[in-house]
Tab-separated table of C-alpha atoms in Angstrom:
chain	number	residue	atom	x	y	z
A	1	UNK	CA	92.435	92.922	118.839
A	2	UNK	CA	94.221	90.002	117.206
A	3	UNK	CA	95.766	87.721	119.810
A	4	UNK	CA	98.165	84.798	119.778
A	5	UNK	CA	96.551	82.121	121.901
A	6	UNK	CA	92.860	83.104	121.809
A	7	UNK	CA	89.860	80.827	122.495
A	8	UNK	CA	90.477	77.104	122.403
A	9	UNK	CA	89.425	75.319	119.221
A	10	UNK	CA	89.457	71.571	119.621
A	11	UNK	CA	92.094	69.739	121.664
A	12	UNK	CA	95.253	71.796	122.228
A	13	UNK	CA	94.480	74.050	119.259
A	14	UNK	CA	94.138	77.798	119.565
A	15	UNK	CA	92.773	80.449	117.260
A	16	UNK	CA	95.325	83.068	116.276
A	17	UNK	CA	93.523	86.034	114.733
A	18	UNK	CA	95.138	87.982	111.908
A	19	UNK	CA	93.819	90.847	109.820
A	20	UNK	CA	94.487	91.234	106.117
A	21	UNK	CA	94.812	94.843	105.019
A	22	UNK	CA	95.298	96.402	101.584
A	23	UNK	CA	97.897	99.124	102.164
A	24	UNK	CA	98.502	102.152	99.953
A	25	UNK	CA	94.944	101.622	98.777
A	26	UNK	CA	91.628	103.494	98.862
A	27	UNK	CA	89.458	100.521	97.878
A	28	UNK	CA	89.593	96.767	98.460
A	29	UNK	CA	91.689	94.504	96.241
A	30	UNK	CA	94.191	97.192	95.283
A	31	UNK	CA	97.456	98.347	96.801
A	32	UNK	CA	99.592	95.820	98.673
A	33	UNK	CA	98.012	93.222	100.983
A	34	UNK	CA	99.662	92.507	104.329
A	35	UNK	CA	98.674	90.295	107.228
A	36	UNK	CA	98.884	91.721	110.742
A	37	UNK	CA	98.884	89.831	114.055
A	38	UNK	CA	98.848	91.735	117.343
A	39	UNK	CA	100.384	89.429	119.950
A	40	UNK	CA	100.336	89.576	123.770
A	41	UNK	CA	104.049	88.764	123.833
A	42	UNK	CA	106.842	88.080	121.330
A	43	UNK	CA	106.562	84.757	119.516
A	44	UNK	CA	109.481	82.498	118.512
A	45	UNK	CA	111.034	83.376	115.162
A	46	UNK	CA	110.363	79.922	113.619
A	47	UNK	CA	106.690	80.292	114.515
A	48	UNK	CA	106.433	83.777	112.963
A	49	UNK	CA	108.200	82.560	109.841
A	50	UNK	CA	105.853	79.591	109.583
A	51	UNK	CA	102.805	81.859	109.893
A	52	UNK	CA	104.191	84.201	107.217
A	53	UNK	CA	104.796	81.249	104.916
A	54	UNK	CA	101.226	80.050	105.519
A	55	UNK	CA	99.778	83.507	104.778
A	56	UNK	CA	101.936	83.690	101.614
A	57	UNK	CA	101.704	87.473	101.300
A	58	UNK	CA	104.657	89.716	100.571
A	59	UNK	CA	104.771	90.553	104.295
A	60	UNK	CA	103.171	89.437	107.524
A	61	UNK	CA	103.623	91.842	110.448
A	62	UNK	CA	103.818	90.871	114.119
A	63	UNK	CA	103.039	93.600	116.661
A	64	UNK	CA	103.799	93.279	120.388
A	65	UNK	CA	103.439	95.671	123.334
A	66	UNK	CA	106.536	97.707	124.249
A	67	UNK	CA	107.328	100.223	126.976
A	68	UNK	CA	107.007	103.151	124.563
A	69	UNK	CA	104.699	101.973	121.799
A	70	UNK	CA	104.918	98.625	120.019
A	71	UNK	CA	107.498	96.178	118.781
A	72	UNK	CA	107.123	95.399	115.077
A	73	UNK	CA	108.700	92.679	112.928
A	74	UNK	CA	108.045	91.786	109.298
A	75	UNK	CA	108.383	88.420	107.540
A	76	UNK	CA	108.086	87.511	103.869
A	77	UNK	CA	107.128	83.907	103.029
A	78	UNK	CA	110.811	82.955	103.216
A	79	UNK	CA	112.680	85.455	105.414
A	80	UNK	CA	112.538	88.284	107.938
A	81	UNK	CA	113.196	91.773	106.539
A	82	UNK	CA	114.441	94.848	108.361
A	83	UNK	CA	112.270	97.508	106.716
A	84	UNK	CA	108.741	97.365	105.308
A	85	UNK	CA	106.461	100.315	104.638
A	86	UNK	CA	103.159	98.763	103.616
A	87	UNK	CA	103.016	96.313	106.540
A	88	UNK	CA	103.817	99.167	108.946
A	89	UNK	CA	100.935	101.159	107.489
A	90	UNK	CA	98.716	98.083	107.787
A	91	UNK	CA	99.793	97.576	111.412
A	92	UNK	CA	98.881	101.145	112.352
A	93	UNK	CA	95.529	100.739	110.606
A	94	UNK	CA	94.746	97.521	112.535
A	95	UNK	CA	95.738	98.991	115.910
A	96	UNK	CA	93.458	101.968	115.370
A	97	UNK	CA	90.570	100.006	113.855
A	98	UNK	CA	90.528	97.421	116.649
A	99	UNK	CA	90.990	99.917	119.475
A	100	UNK	CA	94.476	98.675	120.311
A	101	UNK	CA	95.814	102.238	120.185
A	102	UNK	CA	94.444	105.782	120.387
A	103	UNK	CA	93.821	106.995	116.831
A	104	UNK	CA	94.349	110.605	117.938
A	105	UNK	CA	97.937	109.931	118.968
A	106	UNK	CA	101.138	109.142	117.070
A	107	UNK	CA	102.142	105.488	117.158
A	108	UNK	CA	105.746	104.498	117.847
A	109	UNK	CA	107.092	101.219	116.440
A	110	UNK	CA	110.428	99.729	117.527
A	111	UNK	CA	111.928	97.798	114.598
A	112	UNK	CA	115.158	96.446	113.143
A	113	UNK	CA	115.422	99.820	111.360
A	114	UNK	CA	115.009	101.820	114.553
A	115	UNK	CA	112.032	103.827	115.754
A	116	UNK	CA	109.301	104.426	113.178
A	117	UNK	CA	106.231	106.582	113.750
A	118	UNK	CA	102.758	106.642	112.195
A	119	UNK	CA	99.886	109.112	112.519
A	120	UNK	CA	96.616	110.028	110.832
A	121	UNK	CA	96.565	112.946	108.385
A	122	UNK	CA	93.095	113.395	106.900
A	123	UNK	CA	92.234	110.248	104.964
A	124	UNK	CA	95.857	109.098	104.896
A	125	UNK	CA	98.166	107.361	107.293
A	126	UNK	CA	101.591	108.991	107.314
A	127	UNK	CA	104.787	107.357	108.540
A	128	UNK	CA	108.224	108.665	109.475
A	129	UNK	CA	110.916	106.448	107.955
A	130	UNK	CA	114.681	106.664	107.404
A	131	UNK	CA	115.738	108.010	104.015
A	132	UNK	CA	117.663	105.425	101.988
A	133	UNK	CA	119.342	107.471	99.224
A	134	UNK	CA	121.153	105.591	96.470
A	135	UNK	CA	124.735	106.230	95.460
A	136	UNK	CA	125.474	106.179	91.709
A	137	UNK	CA	127.050	102.934	90.517
A	138	UNK	CA	128.217	101.391	87.283
A	139	UNK	CA	125.737	99.630	85.044
A	140	UNK	CA	127.086	96.122	85.421
A	141	UNK	CA	126.618	93.157	83.133
A	142	UNK	CA	124.462	91.594	85.855
A	143	UNK	CA	122.147	94.636	85.929
A	144	UNK	CA	121.921	94.707	82.152
A	145	UNK	CA	121.059	91.015	82.191
A	146	UNK	CA	118.353	91.522	84.811
A	147	UNK	CA	116.701	94.441	83.025
A	148	UNK	CA	117.495	93.561	79.433
A	149	UNK	CA	119.621	96.609	78.629
A	150	UNK	CA	118.505	100.184	78.003
A	151	UNK	CA	119.460	101.539	81.463
A	152	UNK	CA	119.795	105.337	81.705
A	153	UNK	CA	121.311	105.449	85.218
A	154	UNK	CA	122.029	103.001	88.026
A	155	UNK	CA	122.419	103.400	91.777
A	156	UNK	CA	122.532	101.343	94.931
A	157	UNK	CA	121.720	101.790	98.602
A	158	UNK	CA	122.099	99.331	101.483
A	159	UNK	CA	118.950	97.490	100.398
A	160	UNK	CA	118.447	97.615	96.647
A	161	UNK	CA	119.641	98.538	93.198
A	162	UNK	CA	117.699	101.310	91.459
A	163	UNK	CA	117.754	101.797	87.684
A	164	UNK	CA	116.312	104.668	85.681
A	165	UNK	CA	114.645	103.688	82.428
A	166	UNK	CA	113.926	105.939	79.480
A	167	UNK	CA	110.159	106.152	79.810
A	168	UNK	CA	107.062	105.240	81.788
A	169	UNK	CA	106.099	102.835	79.028
A	170	UNK	CA	109.426	101.030	79.364
A	171	UNK	CA	108.833	100.576	83.116
A	172	UNK	CA	105.293	99.300	82.604
A	173	UNK	CA	106.276	96.830	79.884
A	174	UNK	CA	109.423	95.514	81.560
A	175	UNK	CA	109.740	91.746	81.952
A	176	UNK	CA	112.896	91.339	84.033
A	177	UNK	CA	114.933	88.172	84.237
A	178	UNK	CA	113.993	87.199	87.796
A	179	UNK	CA	116.793	84.642	88.047
A	180	UNK	CA	119.253	87.414	87.208
A	181	UNK	CA	117.586	89.739	89.751
A	182	UNK	CA	117.972	87.092	92.451
A	183	UNK	CA	121.732	86.971	91.765
A	184	UNK	CA	122.321	90.723	92.188
A	185	UNK	CA	123.236	90.369	95.867
A	186	UNK	CA	120.713	92.938	97.099
A	187	UNK	CA	117.261	92.701	98.640
A	188	UNK	CA	115.783	93.564	95.240
A	189	UNK	CA	115.645	95.795	92.175
A	190	UNK	CA	113.758	99.089	91.738
A	191	UNK	CA	113.017	100.312	88.224
A	192	UNK	CA	111.700	103.832	87.765
A	193	UNK	CA	110.966	106.615	85.274
A	194	UNK	CA	109.415	110.056	85.278
A	195	UNK	CA	105.634	109.953	84.937
A	196	UNK	CA	103.936	111.122	81.769
A	197	UNK	CA	100.599	111.851	83.530
A	198	UNK	CA	99.546	114.579	85.943
A	199	UNK	CA	98.400	112.524	88.940
A	200	UNK	CA	101.919	111.427	89.911
A	201	UNK	CA	105.504	112.571	89.494
A	202	UNK	CA	107.251	109.249	88.922
A	203	UNK	CA	106.424	105.584	88.551
A	204	UNK	CA	108.244	102.498	89.696
A	205	UNK	CA	108.132	98.739	89.997
A	206	UNK	CA	109.955	96.490	92.461
A	207	UNK	CA	111.231	92.916	92.194
A	208	UNK	CA	112.598	90.791	95.090
A	209	UNK	CA	112.445	87.133	93.992
A	210	UNK	CA	115.164	86.029	96.414
A	211	UNK	CA	112.785	86.942	99.266
A	212	UNK	CA	109.863	85.075	97.759
A	213	UNK	CA	108.353	88.219	96.165
A	214	UNK	CA	108.591	88.085	92.385
A	215	UNK	CA	106.998	91.540	92.057
A	216	UNK	CA	105.777	93.509	95.056
A	217	UNK	CA	102.473	95.321	94.438
A	218	UNK	CA	103.293	98.581	96.309
A	219	UNK	CA	106.471	98.981	98.348
A	220	UNK	CA	106.762	101.687	100.987
A	221	UNK	CA	110.433	101.072	101.762
A	222	UNK	CA	111.540	101.560	98.148
A	223	UNK	CA	110.067	105.056	98.329
A	224	UNK	CA	112.620	105.807	101.046
A	225	UNK	CA	115.018	105.638	98.093
A	226	UNK	CA	112.706	106.953	95.371
A	227	UNK	CA	111.745	110.060	97.370
A	228	UNK	CA	115.286	111.471	97.655
A	229	UNK	CA	116.123	110.227	94.135
A	230	UNK	CA	113.301	112.152	92.457
A	231	UNK	CA	113.434	115.132	94.827
A	232	UNK	CA	116.972	115.772	93.582
A	233	UNK	CA	115.959	115.454	89.928
A	234	UNK	CA	112.664	117.346	90.089
A	235	UNK	CA	113.669	119.997	92.617
A	236	UNK	CA	110.730	119.362	94.962
A	237	UNK	CA	110.618	117.661	98.344
A	238	UNK	CA	106.946	116.619	98.192
A	239	UNK	CA	106.097	114.118	95.474
A	240	UNK	CA	103.618	111.407	94.522
A	241	UNK	CA	104.783	108.081	93.176
A	242	UNK	CA	102.746	105.378	91.485
A	243	UNK	CA	103.887	101.761	91.678
A	244	UNK	CA	102.783	100.252	88.402
A	245	UNK	CA	102.195	96.641	89.402
A	246	UNK	CA	99.073	94.712	88.418
A	247	UNK	CA	97.325	95.935	91.604
A	248	UNK	CA	98.990	99.350	91.672
A	249	UNK	CA	99.016	102.062	94.299
A	250	UNK	CA	100.019	105.646	95.069
A	251	UNK	CA	102.623	106.580	97.674
A	252	UNK	CA	102.940	110.191	98.805
A	253	UNK	CA	106.523	111.065	99.754
A	254	UNK	CA	107.933	114.050	101.617
A	255	UNK	CA	111.727	114.154	101.893
A	256	UNK	CA	113.084	115.712	105.092
A	257	UNK	CA	116.858	115.370	105.080
A	258	UNK	CA	117.722	112.004	106.589
A	259	UNK	CA	114.047	111.072	106.987
A	260	UNK	CA	111.102	110.635	104.645
A	261	UNK	CA	107.373	110.783	105.347
A	262	UNK	CA	105.377	108.161	103.450
A	263	UNK	CA	101.611	108.452	103.142
A	264	UNK	CA	98.730	106.365	101.849
A	265	UNK	CA	95.386	104.770	102.601
A	266	UNK	CA	94.486	101.361	104.038
A	267	UNK	CA	91.435	99.082	103.764
A	268	UNK	CA	90.742	95.973	105.849
A	269	UNK	CA	89.674	93.022	103.696
A	270	UNK	CA	89.665	89.945	105.955
A	271	UNK	CA	89.745	88.654	109.530
A	272	UNK	CA	91.428	85.268	109.643
A	273	UNK	CA	91.500	82.644	112.409
A	274	UNK	CA	94.592	80.503	112.053
A	275	UNK	CA	94.544	77.321	114.130
A	276	UNK	CA	97.845	76.711	115.893
A	277	UNK	CA	99.138	74.325	118.509
A	278	UNK	CA	98.857	75.728	122.008
């Protein structure tokens, strides 16, 4: 299990072990990479932020023991965030792979977004998350500037803007104005369209430059919005989304009222010893 303050390395230096995991992936070097550290006790926020900046991934997760499960916090290279799907999936994967938790039992995580749960379902990890439905909103000049026009619909939830584009091709080819995205006043911008292929129902991309993530490879938390959004339009509660980033990844979504179940695979790709002052 990864520990903060492991064996001594040199004078007053300690080895902090982290695992790098590709989440929403079935093979290495796809999906969304996250770093996971399982700590004996909570670490100071400046320290966690410094580690996340050093790892320079879209999220680094810090897991600590709790009375009923585990505490879980997520940091981008520049800021803490209050909801992250792929780093939660990665955290569950690491706990099970390292023997830190019983893989036959449901994991409970205590987070800034409340209690989240994760469990194994065949070759997937599934997670119970809060639904984050978007309310329709006007297509503002700022949104048009960020996307470059051609918006079919726009909406907003507490985290992000979501815009519907005319086609899958338009989503894949989009080159947003990232400076304009960073001025929207939200965590980020979701762009989406109905899929034209049979292996998924919708596609999306996600941009959050103000949090140090120009384009996120595969974003679990945006599917808390995308699930209800497409369930309403397609008339089905169980859907598969594909996030069409350069790495790409599938997210299985089941909408259950005020909750959503997100599912996907995970692959460990690295074990890292980070030397820190003890």
